Tab-separated table of C-alpha atoms and ligand atoms in Angstrom:
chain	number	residue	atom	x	y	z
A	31	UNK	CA	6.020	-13.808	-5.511
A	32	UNK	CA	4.270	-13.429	-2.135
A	33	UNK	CA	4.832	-10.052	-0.436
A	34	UNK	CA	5.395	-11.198	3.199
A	35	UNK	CA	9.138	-10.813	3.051
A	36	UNK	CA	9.168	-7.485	1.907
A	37	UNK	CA	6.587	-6.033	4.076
A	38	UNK	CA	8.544	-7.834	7.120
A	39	UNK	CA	11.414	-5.589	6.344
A	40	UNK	CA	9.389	-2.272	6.543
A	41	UNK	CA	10.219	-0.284	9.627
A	42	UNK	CA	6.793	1.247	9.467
A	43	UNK	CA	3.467	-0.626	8.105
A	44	UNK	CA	1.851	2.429	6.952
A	45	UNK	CA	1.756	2.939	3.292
A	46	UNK	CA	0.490	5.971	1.511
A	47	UNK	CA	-1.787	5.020	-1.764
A	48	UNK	CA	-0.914	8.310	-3.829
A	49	UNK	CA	-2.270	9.559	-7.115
A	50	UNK	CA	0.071	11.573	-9.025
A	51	UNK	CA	-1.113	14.097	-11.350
A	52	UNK	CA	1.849	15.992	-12.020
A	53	UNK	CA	4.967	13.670	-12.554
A	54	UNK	CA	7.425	16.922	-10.716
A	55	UNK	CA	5.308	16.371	-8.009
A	56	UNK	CA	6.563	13.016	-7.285
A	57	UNK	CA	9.759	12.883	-5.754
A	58	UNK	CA	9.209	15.981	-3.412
A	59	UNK	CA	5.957	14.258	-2.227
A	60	UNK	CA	8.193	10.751	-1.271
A	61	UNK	CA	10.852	12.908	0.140
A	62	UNK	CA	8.290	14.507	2.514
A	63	UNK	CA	6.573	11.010	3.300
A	64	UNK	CA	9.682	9.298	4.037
A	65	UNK	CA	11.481	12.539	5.862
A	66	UNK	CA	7.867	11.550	7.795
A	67	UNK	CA	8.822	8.330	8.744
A	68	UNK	CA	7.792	6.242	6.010
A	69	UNK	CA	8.972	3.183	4.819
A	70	UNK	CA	6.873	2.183	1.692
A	71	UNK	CA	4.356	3.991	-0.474
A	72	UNK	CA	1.939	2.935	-3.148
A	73	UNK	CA	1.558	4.926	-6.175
A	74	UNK	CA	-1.502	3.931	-8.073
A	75	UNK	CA	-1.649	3.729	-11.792
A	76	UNK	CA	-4.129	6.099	-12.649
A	77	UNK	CA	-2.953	8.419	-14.151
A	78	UNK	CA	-0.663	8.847	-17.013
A	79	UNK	CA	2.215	9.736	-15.510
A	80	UNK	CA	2.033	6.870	-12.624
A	81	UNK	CA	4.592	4.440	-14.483
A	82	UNK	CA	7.362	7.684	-14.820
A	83	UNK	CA	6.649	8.745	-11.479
A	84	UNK	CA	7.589	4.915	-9.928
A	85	UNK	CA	10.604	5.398	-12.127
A	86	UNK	CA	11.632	9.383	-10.929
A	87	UNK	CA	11.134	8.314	-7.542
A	88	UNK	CA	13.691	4.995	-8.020
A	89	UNK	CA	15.904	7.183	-9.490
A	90	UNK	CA	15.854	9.843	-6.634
A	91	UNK	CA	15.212	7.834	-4.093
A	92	UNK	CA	17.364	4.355	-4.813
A	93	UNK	CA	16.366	2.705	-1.629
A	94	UNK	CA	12.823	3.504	-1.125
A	95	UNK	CA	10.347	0.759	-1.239
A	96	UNK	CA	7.816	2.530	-3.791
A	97	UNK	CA	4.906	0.184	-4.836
A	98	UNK	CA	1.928	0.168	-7.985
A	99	UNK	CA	-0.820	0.208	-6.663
A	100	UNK	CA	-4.202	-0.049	-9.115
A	101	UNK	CA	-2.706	-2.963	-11.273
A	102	UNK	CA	-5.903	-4.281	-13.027
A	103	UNK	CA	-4.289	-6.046	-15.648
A	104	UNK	CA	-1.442	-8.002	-17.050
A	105	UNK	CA	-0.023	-5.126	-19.436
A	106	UNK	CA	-0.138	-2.896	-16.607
A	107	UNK	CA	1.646	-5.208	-14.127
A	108	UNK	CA	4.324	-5.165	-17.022
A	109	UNK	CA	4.421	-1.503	-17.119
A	110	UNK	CA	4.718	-1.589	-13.700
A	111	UNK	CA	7.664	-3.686	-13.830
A	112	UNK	CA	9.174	-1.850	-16.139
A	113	UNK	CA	8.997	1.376	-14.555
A	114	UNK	CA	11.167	-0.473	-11.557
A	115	UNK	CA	8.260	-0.813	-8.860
A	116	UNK	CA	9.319	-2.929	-5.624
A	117	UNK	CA	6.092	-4.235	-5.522
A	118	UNK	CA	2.263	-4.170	-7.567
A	119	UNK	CA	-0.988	-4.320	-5.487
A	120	UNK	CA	-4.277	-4.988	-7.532
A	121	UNK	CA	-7.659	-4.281	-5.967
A	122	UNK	CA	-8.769	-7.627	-7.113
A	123	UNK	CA	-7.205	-10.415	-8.826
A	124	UNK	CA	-7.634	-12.475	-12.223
A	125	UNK	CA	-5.952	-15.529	-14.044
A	126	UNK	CA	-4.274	-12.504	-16.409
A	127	UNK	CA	-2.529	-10.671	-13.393
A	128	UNK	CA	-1.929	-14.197	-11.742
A	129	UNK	CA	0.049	-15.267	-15.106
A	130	UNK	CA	1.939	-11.500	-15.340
A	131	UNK	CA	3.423	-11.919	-11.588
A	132	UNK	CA	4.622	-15.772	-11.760
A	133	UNK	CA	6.884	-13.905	-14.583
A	134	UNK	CA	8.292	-12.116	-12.354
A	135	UNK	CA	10.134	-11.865	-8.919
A	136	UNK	CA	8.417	-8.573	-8.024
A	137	UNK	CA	6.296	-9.449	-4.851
A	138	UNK	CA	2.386	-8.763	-6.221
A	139	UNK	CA	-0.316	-7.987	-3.096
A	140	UNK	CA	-3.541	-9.534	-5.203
A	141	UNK	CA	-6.642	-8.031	-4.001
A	142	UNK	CA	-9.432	-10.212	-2.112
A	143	UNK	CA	-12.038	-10.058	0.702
A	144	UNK	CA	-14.379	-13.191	0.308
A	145	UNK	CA	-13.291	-16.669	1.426
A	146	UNK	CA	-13.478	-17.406	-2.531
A	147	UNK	CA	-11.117	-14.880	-3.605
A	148	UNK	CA	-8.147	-15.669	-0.452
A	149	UNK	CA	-9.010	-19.521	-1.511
A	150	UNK	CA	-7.926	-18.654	-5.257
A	151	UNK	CA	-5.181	-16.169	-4.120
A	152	UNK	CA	-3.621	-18.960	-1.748
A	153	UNK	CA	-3.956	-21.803	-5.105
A	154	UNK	CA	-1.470	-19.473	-6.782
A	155	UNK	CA	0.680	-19.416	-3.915
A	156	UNK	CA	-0.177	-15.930	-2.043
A	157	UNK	CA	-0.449	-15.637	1.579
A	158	UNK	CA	-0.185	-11.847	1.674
A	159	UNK	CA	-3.143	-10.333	0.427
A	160	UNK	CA	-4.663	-6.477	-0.216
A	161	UNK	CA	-8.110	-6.528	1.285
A	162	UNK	CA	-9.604	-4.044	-0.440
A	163	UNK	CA	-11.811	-1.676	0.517
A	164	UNK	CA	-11.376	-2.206	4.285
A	165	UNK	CA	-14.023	-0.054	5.564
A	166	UNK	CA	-16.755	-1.050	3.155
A	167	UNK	CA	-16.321	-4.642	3.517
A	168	UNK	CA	-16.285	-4.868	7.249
A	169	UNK	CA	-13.456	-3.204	8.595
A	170	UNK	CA	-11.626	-4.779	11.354
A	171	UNK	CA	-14.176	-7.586	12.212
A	172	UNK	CA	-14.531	-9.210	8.945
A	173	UNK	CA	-10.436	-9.105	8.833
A	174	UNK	CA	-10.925	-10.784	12.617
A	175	UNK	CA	-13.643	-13.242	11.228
A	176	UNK	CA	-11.333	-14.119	8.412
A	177	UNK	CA	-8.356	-15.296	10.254
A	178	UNK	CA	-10.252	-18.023	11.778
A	179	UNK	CA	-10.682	-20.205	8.479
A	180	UNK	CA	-7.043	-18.317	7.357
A	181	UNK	CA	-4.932	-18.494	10.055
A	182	UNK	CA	-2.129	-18.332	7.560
A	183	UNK	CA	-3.063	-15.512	5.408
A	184	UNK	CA	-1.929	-11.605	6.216
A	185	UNK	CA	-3.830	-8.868	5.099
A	186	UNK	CA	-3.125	-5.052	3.817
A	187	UNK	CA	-6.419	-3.564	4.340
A	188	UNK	CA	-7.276	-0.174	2.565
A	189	UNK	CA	-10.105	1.817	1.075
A	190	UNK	CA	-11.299	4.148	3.563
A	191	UNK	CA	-8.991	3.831	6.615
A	192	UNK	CA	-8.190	6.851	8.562
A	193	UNK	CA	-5.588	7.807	11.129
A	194	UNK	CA	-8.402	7.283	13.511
A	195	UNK	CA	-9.517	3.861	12.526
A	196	UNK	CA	-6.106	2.646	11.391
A	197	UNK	CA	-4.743	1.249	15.070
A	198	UNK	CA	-8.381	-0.834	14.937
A	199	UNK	CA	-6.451	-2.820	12.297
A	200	UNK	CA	-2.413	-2.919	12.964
A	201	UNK	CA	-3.341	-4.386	16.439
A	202	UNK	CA	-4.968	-7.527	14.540
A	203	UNK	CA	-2.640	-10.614	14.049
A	204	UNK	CA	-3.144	-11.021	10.345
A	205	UNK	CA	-2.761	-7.183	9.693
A	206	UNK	CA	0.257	-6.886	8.110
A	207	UNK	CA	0.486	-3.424	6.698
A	208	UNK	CA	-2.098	-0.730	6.170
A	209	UNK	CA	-2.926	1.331	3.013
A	210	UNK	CA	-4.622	4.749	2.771
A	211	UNK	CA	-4.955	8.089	0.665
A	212	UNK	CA	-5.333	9.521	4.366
A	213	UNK	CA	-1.618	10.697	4.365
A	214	UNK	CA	-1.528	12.324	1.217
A	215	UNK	CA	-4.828	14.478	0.620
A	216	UNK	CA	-5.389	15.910	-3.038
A	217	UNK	CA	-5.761	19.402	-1.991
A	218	UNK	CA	-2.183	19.119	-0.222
A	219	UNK	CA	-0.497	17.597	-3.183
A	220	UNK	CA	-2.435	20.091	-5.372
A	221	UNK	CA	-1.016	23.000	-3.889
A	222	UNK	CA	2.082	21.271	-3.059
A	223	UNK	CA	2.177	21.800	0.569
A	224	UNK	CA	4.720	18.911	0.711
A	225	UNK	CA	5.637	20.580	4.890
A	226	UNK	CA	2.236	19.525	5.689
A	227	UNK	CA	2.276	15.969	4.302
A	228	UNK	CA	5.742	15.777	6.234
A	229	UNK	CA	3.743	16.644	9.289
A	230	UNK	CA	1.122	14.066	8.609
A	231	UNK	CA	3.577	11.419	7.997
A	232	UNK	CA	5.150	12.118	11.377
A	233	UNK	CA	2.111	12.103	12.934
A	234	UNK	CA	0.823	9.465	11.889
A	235	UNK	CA	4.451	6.981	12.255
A	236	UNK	CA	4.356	8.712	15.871
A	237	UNK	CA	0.609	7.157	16.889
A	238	UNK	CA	1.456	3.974	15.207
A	239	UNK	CA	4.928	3.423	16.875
A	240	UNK	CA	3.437	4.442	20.207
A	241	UNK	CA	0.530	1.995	19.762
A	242	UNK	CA	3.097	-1.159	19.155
A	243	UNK	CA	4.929	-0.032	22.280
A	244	UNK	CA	1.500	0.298	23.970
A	245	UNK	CA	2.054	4.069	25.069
A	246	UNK	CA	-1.143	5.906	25.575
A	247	UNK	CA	-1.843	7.700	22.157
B	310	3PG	C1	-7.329	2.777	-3.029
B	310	3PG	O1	-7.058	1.843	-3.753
B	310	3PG	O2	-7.935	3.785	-3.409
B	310	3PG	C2	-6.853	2.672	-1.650
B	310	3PG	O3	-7.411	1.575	-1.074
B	310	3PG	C3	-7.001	3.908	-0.843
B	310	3PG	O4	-8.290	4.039	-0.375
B	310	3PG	P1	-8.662	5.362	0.459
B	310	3PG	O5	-8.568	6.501	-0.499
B	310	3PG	O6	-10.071	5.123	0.925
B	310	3PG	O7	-7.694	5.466	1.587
């Protein structure tokens, strides 16, 4: 199922891509995103504890939108699945993870950034795509460029966006949402300074909701 409904509904298009090492680590880290003003994160299967982690933070945290991010295949979008995630993002996409999300009704974000890929995303019915990684493959002018040929397509860029680069994207039309390990740095979670990721959060929400109301940031 596309993704375009449920990002709609987010009150704020940032989303956090998170690795989680230590499965206690994961609920007090979406607390302090959230308590930040976040409406959706993304943790990324790699690491074993990624699936219980999706599952500890449904548990705590019934209403938060929490994402799995690094699906690269169809057992792992089932895992995924399983574990209760709102929605699966792949950095790519293949017949396999194509054939895994028409089983289900969990929204998938398939990953894509040539006019190839979005023209074999859009056959199997997506118009909400991860463009993956952002910075690397042209940043905001190959997402511009793209929207010509795709004026029906929405994008999640990610893969090295920043909180300075990230308003370069969210004021493009076919920028839906925008992904990023900016909000959550390892040596924060490491020494589980979960205050200071609250801080980032808010700062972060703050710039992008004065941006869309055109305040001076
Ligand atoms: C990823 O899949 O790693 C995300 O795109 C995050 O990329 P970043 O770490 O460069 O923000």
């Amino acid at each position: 199922m596309d993704a375009s409904v449920l990002l709609s509904r987010l009150a704020c298009p940032l989303i956090p891509v998170v690795v989680i090492d230590q499965l206690d680590d994961a609920v007090p880290l979406a607390e302090a995103l959230m308590q930040g003003g976040v409406s959706a994160l993304e943790i990324t299967l790699r690491t074993e504890v990624a699936c219980e982690a999706i599952s500890a933070v449904k548990s705590a945290m019934p209403h938060a939108v929490i994402g799995a991010g690094t699906v690269s295949s169809g057992q792992a979008y089932e895992a995924a699945v399983q574990s209760g995630a709102d929605f699966v993002v792949s950095p790519g996409a293949t017949d396999q993870l194509f054939k895994a999300a028409a089983a289900h009704t969990v929204p998938f974000l398939p990953g894509a950034v040539t006019g190839s890929e979005v023209l074999r995303a859009m056959e199997s019915g997506y118009a909400t795509l991860k463009f993956f990684p952002a910075e690397a493959a042209g940043g905001p002018s190959a997402l511009q460029a793209l929207s010509g040929p795709f004026p029906d397509i929405n994008f999640m860029p990610t893969g090295g966006v920043t909180l300075q680069t990230v308003a370069a994207y969210l004021q493009l039309n076919n920028v839906c949402a925008v992904g990023g390990s900016w909000l959550t740095p390892r040596d924060l979670l490491i020494d589980q300074k979960w205050e200071a990721v609250y801080q980032l959060a808010t700062d972060s929400v703050t710039q992008v909701t004065q941006m869309s109301r055109g305040e001076p940031q």
